[in-house]
Amino acid sequence: MKIEILGVGCPKCKQLTVNVEAAVKELNIAAEISKVTDIDKIIEYGVMMTPALAIDGTIVLAGKILSKEEIKKIISK
Amino acid sequence: MIKPIIDWLIYDILKMQQGSLFAEALNFFLYDTIKIFLLLTVIIFIVSFIRTFFSPERTRAILSHKHKFTGNVLAALLGIVTPFCSCSAVPLFLGFIEAGVPLGATFSFLVSSPMINEVALIMLWGLFGWKIALIYIGSGLSIAILSGIIIGKLKVENLVEKFSYKKPACCAEELKQTFNDRIVFSRDYTKDILKTVWLYVIIGIGLGAWIHGYVPADLLAKYAGRGNWLAVPFATLVGIPLYSNAAGVIPLVSALTEKGVAMGTALAFMMAVTGLSLPEFIILRKVMKLKLLIIFICVVGVGIIITGYLFNLILG
């Protein structure tokens, strides 16, 4: 599974990254987490609000921080 | 309701001398702090709840079919209720343009959204009263609408940087929110905002209380009073780099108006703090040619300065 966090580096994006990392660790799954900070790439995804989260190239959330538990729910789907 | 409790605490429990400078400053500080935090909690919660109904996607859909004047007015109004953060300014800007929202309307949105934000409004209402808060909203909307119309008239679409853009495939299911989701979102959002602003608010009110108690009245009248024409542009310039501190700046300005700073000058300063933000310009440079960015800053800056002069004349 490929998880991407989209955002140009505001504090919210960092918080989301921390939560995603924690969620992946607790679920104990193999996931590659990467940050997308390049604005061209973010726009290519069609996102209008950051931070956003993409799983395997599909945007699942935009414009807010999810808690670890909420991310776990999304990932396990 | 808060006032008697604080009076009781300061004069009866702590046995401070009524009328002493320190007691007055402390009283002022506690009263304003409690009042502002109550207002912040309640109103941000309500505003963020309303905002769950206005996603940027929906706002964009509404605006993409509008033209000229109506588009600008709607964009400025939607700017108030659509969630906005300066770090999202670029994707939002491009998202609007790509969906066919006219450039002018997009600018109206870009001006009103940060300028008329809930934190600034609550601080204004709590510290200056509802009249000043309304004046602020009215002028903010006018500046947003007029700036958008002017930029739209200039036909500067060629100054937008070209980007590749995939149509949004995002979030179709995310739009379906239950009542519970909205409440949870509003609660978290309120907590977030309080977490980011509380320190600025306390420092701002603290400094304000100190000025209120210790700085002689009219000290600043000579420099920032109505008589000094340079005060308004100067206040506007100083406001630009202070964006993230809007919550702390407003209590400070409130105290300064008691010491002789003219109301129009104070308004111009606060609008510059919220509406003209240096970090946002740096981010927006990625999608606008420098010329467009400068046009944008100048049009909004001039609007703010005119507003400052206007209210110095009217309010005195």
Short mmCIF file of C-alpha atoms in Angstrom, two decimals:
data_model
loop_
_atom_site.label_atom_id
_atom_site.label_comp_id
_atom_site.label_asym_id
_atom_site.label_seq_id
_atom_site.Cartn_x
_atom_site.Cartn_y
_atom_site.Cartn_z
CA MET A 1 0.00 0.00 0.00
CA LYS A 2 1.22 3.44 -0.88
CA ILE A 3 0.20 6.31 1.36
CA GLU A 4 0.94 9.86 0.34
CA ILE A 5 0.52 12.98 2.42
CA LEU A 6 -0.02 16.10 0.34
CA GLY A 7 0.86 19.48 1.69
CA VAL A 8 3.41 22.25 1.38
CA GLY A 9 4.72 21.84 4.88
CA CYS A 10 2.31 23.62 7.17
CA PRO A 11 2.06 22.40 10.78
CA LYS A 12 -1.18 20.59 9.97
CA CYS A 13 0.55 18.41 7.38
CA LYS A 14 3.20 17.42 9.90
CA GLN A 15 0.54 16.48 12.42
CA LEU A 16 -1.23 14.36 9.82
CA THR A 17 2.05 12.61 8.98
CA VAL A 18 2.62 11.77 12.62
CA ASN A 19 -0.90 10.34 12.91
CA VAL A 20 -0.55 8.29 9.72
CA GLU A 21 2.76 6.84 10.86
CA ALA A 22 1.26 5.88 14.21
CA ALA A 23 -1.77 4.29 12.54
CA VAL A 24 0.36 2.22 10.15
CA LYS A 25 2.56 1.06 12.99
CA GLU A 26 -0.37 -0.04 15.12
CA LEU A 27 -2.05 -1.88 12.26
CA ASN A 28 1.28 -3.49 11.58
CA ILE A 29 0.93 -3.44 7.80
CA ALA A 30 3.41 -2.89 5.05
CA ALA A 31 2.85 0.63 3.80
CA GLU A 32 5.10 3.08 2.11
CA ILE A 33 4.49 6.55 3.48
CA SER A 34 5.69 9.52 1.49
CA LYS A 35 5.20 13.24 1.60
CA VAL A 36 4.23 15.19 -1.48
CA THR A 37 5.34 18.77 -1.05
CA ASP A 38 5.66 19.71 -4.70
CA ILE A 39 2.82 22.05 -5.55
CA ASP A 40 2.57 20.79 -9.14
CA LYS A 41 1.98 17.25 -7.92
CA ILE A 42 -0.57 18.37 -5.37
CA ILE A 43 -2.49 20.25 -8.01
CA GLU A 44 -2.30 17.30 -10.34
CA TYR A 45 -4.30 15.36 -7.77
CA GLY A 46 -7.02 18.02 -7.98
CA VAL A 47 -6.87 18.83 -4.31
CA MET A 48 -8.04 22.27 -3.21
CA MET A 49 -7.27 22.03 0.46
CA THR A 50 -4.24 20.73 2.22
CA PRO A 51 -3.31 18.60 4.04
CA ALA A 52 -4.68 15.79 1.93
CA LEU A 53 -4.19 12.06 2.03
CA ALA A 54 -3.90 9.72 -0.94
CA ILE A 55 -3.92 5.94 -0.75
CA ASP A 56 -2.60 4.14 -3.82
CA GLY A 57 -3.01 7.29 -5.83
CA THR A 58 -6.61 8.04 -4.81
CA ILE A 59 -7.46 11.01 -2.65
CA VAL A 60 -9.35 9.91 0.44
CA LEU A 61 -9.35 13.12 2.40
CA ALA A 62 -8.64 16.81 1.97
CA GLY A 63 -8.42 19.81 4.20
CA LYS A 64 -8.34 18.33 7.65
CA ILE A 65 -6.33 16.33 10.09
CA LEU A 66 -7.64 12.92 10.97
CA SER A 67 -6.89 11.21 14.26
CA LYS A 68 -4.91 7.98 14.38
CA GLU A 69 -8.10 5.98 14.92
CA GLU A 70 -9.85 7.54 11.92
CA ILE A 71 -6.86 6.86 9.71
CA LYS A 72 -6.81 3.25 10.87
CA LYS A 73 -10.43 2.91 9.75
CA ILE A 74 -9.66 4.33 6.30
CA ILE A 75 -6.55 2.22 5.80
CA SER A 76 -8.20 -1.03 6.80
CA LYS A 77 -11.02 -0.53 4.27
CA MET B 1 -22.06 38.44 34.54
CA ILE B 2 -18.29 38.03 34.41
CA LYS B 3 -17.55 41.50 35.72
CA PRO B 4 -18.94 41.13 39.28
CA ILE B 5 -17.08 37.84 39.74
CA ILE B 6 -13.79 39.42 38.75
CA ASP B 7 -14.42 42.51 40.89
CA TRP B 8 -15.17 40.24 43.81
CA LEU B 9 -12.02 38.19 43.18
CA ILE B 10 -9.71 41.19 42.87
CA TYR B 11 -11.08 43.55 45.48
CA ASP B 12 -12.51 41.15 48.08
CA ILE B 13 -10.47 37.97 47.85
CA LEU B 14 -7.09 39.41 46.82
CA LYS B 15 -7.82 42.59 48.80
CA MET B 16 -6.40 44.91 46.18
CA GLN B 17 -6.92 48.62 46.33
CA GLN B 18 -9.77 49.73 44.11
CA GLY B 19 -8.44 52.28 41.63
CA SER B 20 -4.79 51.23 41.89
CA LEU B 21 -3.10 50.89 38.53
CA PHE B 22 -2.18 47.26 39.00
CA ALA B 23 -5.62 46.22 40.17
CA GLU B 24 -7.21 48.01 37.23
CA ALA B 25 -4.84 46.40 34.74
CA LEU B 26 -5.39 42.96 36.25
CA ASN B 27 -9.14 43.46 36.26
CA PHE B 28 -9.05 44.52 32.59
CA PHE B 29 -6.87 41.54 31.71
CA LEU B 30 -8.99 38.91 33.45
CA TYR B 31 -12.25 40.33 32.16
CA ASP B 32 -11.11 40.51 28.55
CA THR B 33 -9.39 37.14 28.61
CA ILE B 34 -12.42 35.30 29.96
CA LYS B 35 -14.81 37.13 27.67
CA ILE B 36 -12.69 36.51 24.57
CA PHE B 37 -12.16 32.84 25.27
CA LEU B 38 -15.87 32.28 25.88
CA LEU B 39 -16.67 34.04 22.62
CA LEU B 40 -13.95 32.19 20.72
CA THR B 41 -15.15 28.79 21.89
CA VAL B 42 -18.83 29.33 21.21
CA ILE B 43 -18.56 31.23 17.95
CA ILE B 44 -15.80 29.20 16.31
CA PHE B 45 -17.86 26.13 17.05
CA ILE B 46 -20.93 27.62 15.37
CA VAL B 47 -18.93 28.99 12.42
CA SER B 48 -17.12 25.71 11.80
CA PHE B 49 -20.45 23.89 11.93
CA ILE B 50 -21.82 26.21 9.25
CA ARG B 51 -18.63 25.70 7.27
CA THR B 52 -19.17 21.97 6.99
CA PHE B 53 -21.92 22.92 4.52
CA PHE B 54 -19.58 25.01 2.36
CA SER B 55 -16.71 22.93 1.02
CA PRO B 56 -14.37 24.67 -1.43
CA GLU B 57 -15.73 22.31 -4.08
CA ARG B 58 -19.26 23.52 -3.54
CA THR B 59 -18.20 27.17 -3.44
CA ARG B 60 -16.36 26.67 -6.69
CA ALA B 61 -19.38 25.05 -8.29
CA ILE B 62 -21.56 28.01 -7.27
CA LEU B 63 -19.06 30.54 -8.59
CA SER B 64 -18.20 28.89 -11.86
CA HIS B 65 -21.52 29.84 -13.40
CA LYS B 66 -21.58 33.42 -12.26
CA HIS B 67 -20.45 36.47 -14.13
CA LYS B 68 -19.17 39.94 -13.49
CA PHE B 69 -20.65 41.80 -10.55
CA THR B 70 -22.81 39.04 -9.02
CA GLY B 71 -19.84 36.70 -9.15
CA ASN B 72 -17.67 39.13 -7.22
CA VAL B 73 -20.31 39.78 -4.57
CA LEU B 74 -21.03 36.08 -4.15
CA ALA B 75 -17.33 35.23 -4.05
CA ALA B 76 -16.70 37.80 -1.33
CA LEU B 77 -19.65 36.50 0.72
CA LEU B 78 -18.68 32.86 0.24
CA GLY B 79 -15.16 33.82 1.29
CA ILE B 80 -16.51 34.38 4.78
CA VAL B 81 -18.00 30.92 5.17
CA THR B 82 -15.66 28.76 3.13
CA PRO B 83 -12.81 27.29 5.17
CA PHE B 84 -9.50 28.78 4.15
CA CYS B 85 -5.92 28.50 5.23
CA SER B 86 -3.13 30.44 3.58
CA CYS B 87 -1.18 27.23 3.00
CA SER B 88 -4.06 26.05 0.78
CA ALA B 89 -4.17 29.29 -1.19
CA VAL B 90 -2.41 27.89 -4.25
CA PRO B 91 -4.41 24.71 -4.85
CA LEU B 92 -7.57 26.67 -4.14
CA PHE B 93 -6.64 29.46 -6.55
CA LEU B 94 -5.87 27.03 -9.35
CA GLY B 95 -8.89 24.91 -8.55
CA PHE B 96 -11.13 27.95 -8.99
CA ILE B 97 -9.47 29.16 -12.20
CA GLU B 98 -9.50 25.72 -13.80
CA ALA B 99 -13.19 25.28 -13.03
CA GLY B 100 -13.97 28.46 -14.93
CA VAL B 101 -14.46 30.83 -12.01
CA PRO B 102 -13.59 34.27 -13.44
CA LEU B 103 -10.24 35.64 -12.29
CA GLY B 104 -11.90 38.69 -10.72
CA ALA B 105 -14.28 36.57 -8.63
CA THR B 106 -11.38 34.35 -7.56
CA PHE B 107 -9.58 37.44 -6.29
CA SER B 108 -12.67 38.65 -4.46
CA PHE B 109 -12.64 35.31 -2.69
CA LEU B 110 -8.90 35.44 -1.98
CA VAL B 111 -9.29 38.84 -0.33
CA SER B 112 -12.40 38.27 1.75
CA SER B 113 -11.60 34.75 2.93
CA PRO B 114 -8.59 35.57 5.12
CA MET B 115 -9.65 39.12 5.94
CA ILE B 116 -13.10 38.35 7.28
CA ASN B 117 -12.16 35.43 9.48
CA GLU B 118 -13.95 34.33 12.61
CA VAL B 119 -11.08 34.92 15.02
CA ALA B 120 -10.57 38.52 13.92
CA LEU B 121 -14.32 39.17 14.06
CA ILE B 122 -14.69 37.75 17.54
CA MET B 123 -11.77 39.80 18.82
CA LEU B 124 -13.22 42.93 17.24
CA TRP B 125 -16.66 42.28 18.61
CA GLY B 126 -15.39 41.46 22.09
CA LEU B 127 -12.94 44.35 22.36
CA PHE B 128 -14.36 47.09 20.15
CA GLY B 129 -18.07 46.31 20.16
CA TRP B 130 -20.42 45.15 17.43
CA LYS B 131 -20.45 48.44 15.53
CA ILE B 132 -16.76 48.30 14.73
CA ALA B 133 -17.06 44.60 13.91
CA LEU B 134 -19.84 45.39 11.43
CA ILE B 135 -17.86 48.26 9.92
CA TYR B 136 -14.95 45.87 9.53
CA ILE B 137 -17.12 43.28 7.75
CA GLY B 138 -18.69 45.93 5.51
CA SER B 139 -15.38 47.47 4.49
CA GLY B 140 -13.74 44.07 4.09
CA LEU B 141 -16.53 42.96 1.74
CA SER B 142 -16.36 46.21 -0.23
CA ILE B 143 -12.59 45.94 -0.65
CA ALA B 144 -12.91 42.30 -1.73
CA ILE B 145 -15.67 43.02 -4.24
CA LEU B 146 -14.04 46.12 -5.73
CA SER B 147 -10.55 44.58 -5.90
CA GLY B 148 -12.02 41.62 -7.75
CA ILE B 149 -13.91 43.84 -10.18
CA ILE B 150 -10.82 45.95 -10.87
CA ILE B 151 -8.55 42.95 -11.40
CA GLY B 152 -11.23 41.36 -13.59
CA LYS B 153 -11.39 44.52 -15.72
CA LEU B 154 -7.61 44.57 -16.19
CA LYS B 155 -7.76 41.34 -18.25
CA VAL B 156 -4.64 39.86 -16.73
CA GLU B 157 -5.49 36.17 -17.22
CA ASN B 158 -2.20 35.80 -19.11
CA LEU B 159 -0.33 36.52 -15.88
CA VAL B 160 -1.46 33.28 -14.27
CA GLU B 161 1.25 30.62 -14.43
CA LYS B 162 0.36 27.57 -16.47
CA PHE B 163 -0.22 24.32 -14.67
CA SER B 164 -1.17 20.85 -15.64
CA TYR B 165 -4.37 19.95 -13.93
CA LYS B 166 -6.35 16.80 -13.53
CA LYS B 167 -10.05 17.21 -12.97
CA PRO B 168 -10.85 16.53 -9.35
CA ALA B 169 -11.76 12.92 -8.72
CA CYS B 170 -11.70 13.63 -5.07
CA CYS B 171 -13.98 13.44 -2.20
CA ALA B 172 -17.34 12.67 -3.80
CA GLU B 173 -18.17 10.46 -0.85
CA GLU B 174 -16.58 12.80 1.63
CA LEU B 175 -19.26 15.37 1.03
CA LYS B 176 -21.85 13.14 2.65
CA GLN B 177 -21.57 14.02 6.29
CA THR B 178 -23.91 13.03 9.08
CA PHE B 179 -24.95 15.50 11.75
CA ASN B 180 -22.59 13.74 14.10
CA ASP B 181 -19.66 14.13 11.68
CA ARG B 182 -20.30 17.84 11.52
CA ILE B 183 -20.39 18.19 15.30
CA VAL B 184 -17.14 16.23 15.65
CA PHE B 185 -15.51 18.32 12.93
CA SER B 186 -16.61 21.57 14.59
CA ARG B 187 -15.39 20.41 17.98
CA ASP B 188 -11.98 19.43 16.61
CA TYR B 189 -11.71 22.60 14.58
CA THR B 190 -12.54 24.77 17.59
CA LYS B 191 -9.91 22.94 19.62
CA ASP B 192 -7.37 23.42 16.80
CA ILE B 193 -7.97 27.14 16.54
CA LEU B 194 -7.89 27.67 20.29
CA LYS B 195 -4.65 25.72 20.46
CA THR B 196 -3.02 27.95 17.83
CA VAL B 197 -4.26 31.31 19.09
CA TRP B 198 -4.49 31.09 22.89
CA LEU B 199 -0.97 32.27 23.60
CA TYR B 200 -1.22 35.22 21.20
CA VAL B 201 -4.57 36.17 22.68
CA ILE B 202 -3.23 36.13 26.23
CA ILE B 203 -0.06 38.05 25.33
CA GLY B 204 -2.09 40.54 23.29
CA ILE B 205 -4.64 41.11 26.03
CA GLY B 206 -1.85 41.22 28.63
CA LEU B 207 0.03 43.92 26.74
CA GLY B 208 -3.28 45.67 26.09
CA ALA B 209 -4.08 45.62 29.82
CA TRP B 210 -0.66 47.03 30.61
CA ILE B 211 -1.11 49.82 28.07
CA HIS B 212 -4.62 50.43 29.36
CA GLY B 213 -3.36 50.82 32.91
CA TYR B 214 0.07 52.40 32.57
CA VAL B 215 0.40 54.31 29.31
CA PRO B 216 -0.85 57.89 29.59
CA ALA B 217 -3.91 58.66 27.48
CA ASP B 218 -3.26 60.59 24.27
CA LEU B 219 0.41 59.61 24.22
CA LEU B 220 0.00 58.42 20.65
CA ALA B 221 -2.44 61.04 19.47
CA LYS B 222 0.36 63.15 18.04
CA TYR B 223 1.76 60.30 15.91
CA ALA B 224 -1.24 58.16 15.07
CA GLY B 225 -4.14 60.52 15.58
CA ARG B 226 -6.38 61.84 12.85
CA GLY B 227 -4.07 64.75 12.14
CA ASN B 228 -1.24 62.63 10.82
CA TRP B 229 -1.97 61.60 7.24
CA LEU B 230 0.99 59.30 7.04
CA ALA B 231 -0.31 57.12 9.88
CA VAL B 232 -2.76 55.15 7.70
CA PRO B 233 -0.30 53.99 5.00
CA PHE B 234 2.32 53.37 7.65
CA ALA B 235 -0.08 51.22 9.70
CA THR B 236 -1.01 49.28 6.54
CA LEU B 237 2.63 48.50 5.74
CA VAL B 238 3.43 47.45 9.30
CA GLY B 239 0.44 45.11 9.28
CA ILE B 240 1.62 43.00 6.32
CA PRO B 241 4.18 40.78 8.08
CA LEU B 242 2.01 40.20 11.16
CA TYR B 243 -0.51 37.76 9.71
CA SER B 244 -0.30 34.79 12.05
CA ASN B 245 -0.59 37.08 15.04
CA ALA B 246 -3.94 38.62 14.20
CA ALA B 247 -5.40 37.27 17.44
CA GLY B 248 -2.73 38.98 19.49
CA VAL B 249 -2.61 42.19 17.49
CA ILE B 250 -6.27 43.14 17.88
CA PRO B 251 -6.25 43.48 21.71
CA LEU B 252 -3.13 45.56 21.38
CA VAL B 253 -4.74 47.84 18.82
CA SER B 254 -7.82 48.09 21.02
CA ALA B 255 -5.69 49.44 23.86
CA LEU B 256 -3.83 51.78 21.52
CA THR B 257 -7.04 53.39 20.28
CA GLU B 258 -7.64 54.47 23.88
CA LYS B 259 -4.29 56.22 23.79
CA GLY B 260 -4.95 58.34 20.78
CA VAL B 261 -4.64 56.08 17.71
CA ALA B 262 -7.44 57.08 15.34
CA MET B 263 -10.11 54.43 14.64
CA GLY B 264 -9.64 54.46 10.86
CA THR B 265 -5.91 53.98 11.26
CA ALA B 266 -6.55 51.08 13.63
CA LEU B 267 -9.01 49.51 11.16
CA ALA B 268 -6.53 49.85 8.29
CA PHE B 269 -3.87 48.22 10.41
CA MET B 270 -6.08 45.27 11.33
CA MET B 271 -7.20 44.75 7.73
CA ALA B 272 -3.60 44.75 6.59
CA VAL B 273 -2.75 42.20 9.27
CA THR B 274 -5.46 39.79 8.16
CA GLY B 275 -5.89 40.58 4.46
CA LEU B 276 -2.33 41.15 3.31
CA SER B 277 -0.14 38.30 4.42
CA LEU B 278 3.47 37.94 3.48
CA PRO B 279 3.59 34.12 3.64
CA GLU B 280 0.50 33.97 1.42
CA PHE B 281 2.17 36.21 -1.19
CA ILE B 282 5.23 33.99 -1.23
CA ILE B 283 3.03 30.95 -1.80
CA LEU B 284 0.89 32.70 -4.42
CA ARG B 285 4.01 33.70 -6.38
CA LYS B 286 4.07 30.08 -7.58
CA VAL B 287 0.87 30.58 -9.54
CA MET B 288 0.95 34.27 -10.39
CA LYS B 289 3.49 36.22 -12.33
CA LEU B 290 5.16 38.83 -10.16
CA LYS B 291 3.29 41.57 -11.98
CA LEU B 292 -0.09 40.08 -11.08
CA LEU B 293 0.95 39.62 -7.48
CA ILE B 294 2.01 43.25 -7.28
CA ILE B 295 -1.27 44.38 -8.86
CA PHE B 296 -3.14 42.28 -6.31
CA ILE B 297 -1.19 43.71 -3.35
CA CYS B 298 -1.50 47.29 -4.61
CA VAL B 299 -5.24 47.12 -5.31
CA VAL B 300 -6.01 45.61 -1.90
CA GLY B 301 -3.48 47.87 -0.14
CA VAL B 302 -4.97 51.00 -1.69
CA GLY B 303 -8.46 49.78 -0.74
CA ILE B 304 -7.35 49.35 2.88
CA ILE B 305 -5.71 52.78 2.98
CA ILE B 306 -8.82 54.47 1.54
CA THR B 307 -10.94 52.67 4.16
CA GLY B 308 -8.59 53.95 6.86
CA TYR B 309 -8.90 57.56 5.71
CA LEU B 310 -12.63 57.24 5.25
CA PHE B 311 -13.24 56.06 8.81
CA ASN B 312 -10.82 58.57 10.27
CA LEU B 313 -13.06 61.19 8.67
CA ILE B 314 -16.36 59.61 9.73
CA LEU B 315 -15.61 58.19 13.16
CA GLY B 316 -13.23 60.82 14.43
#
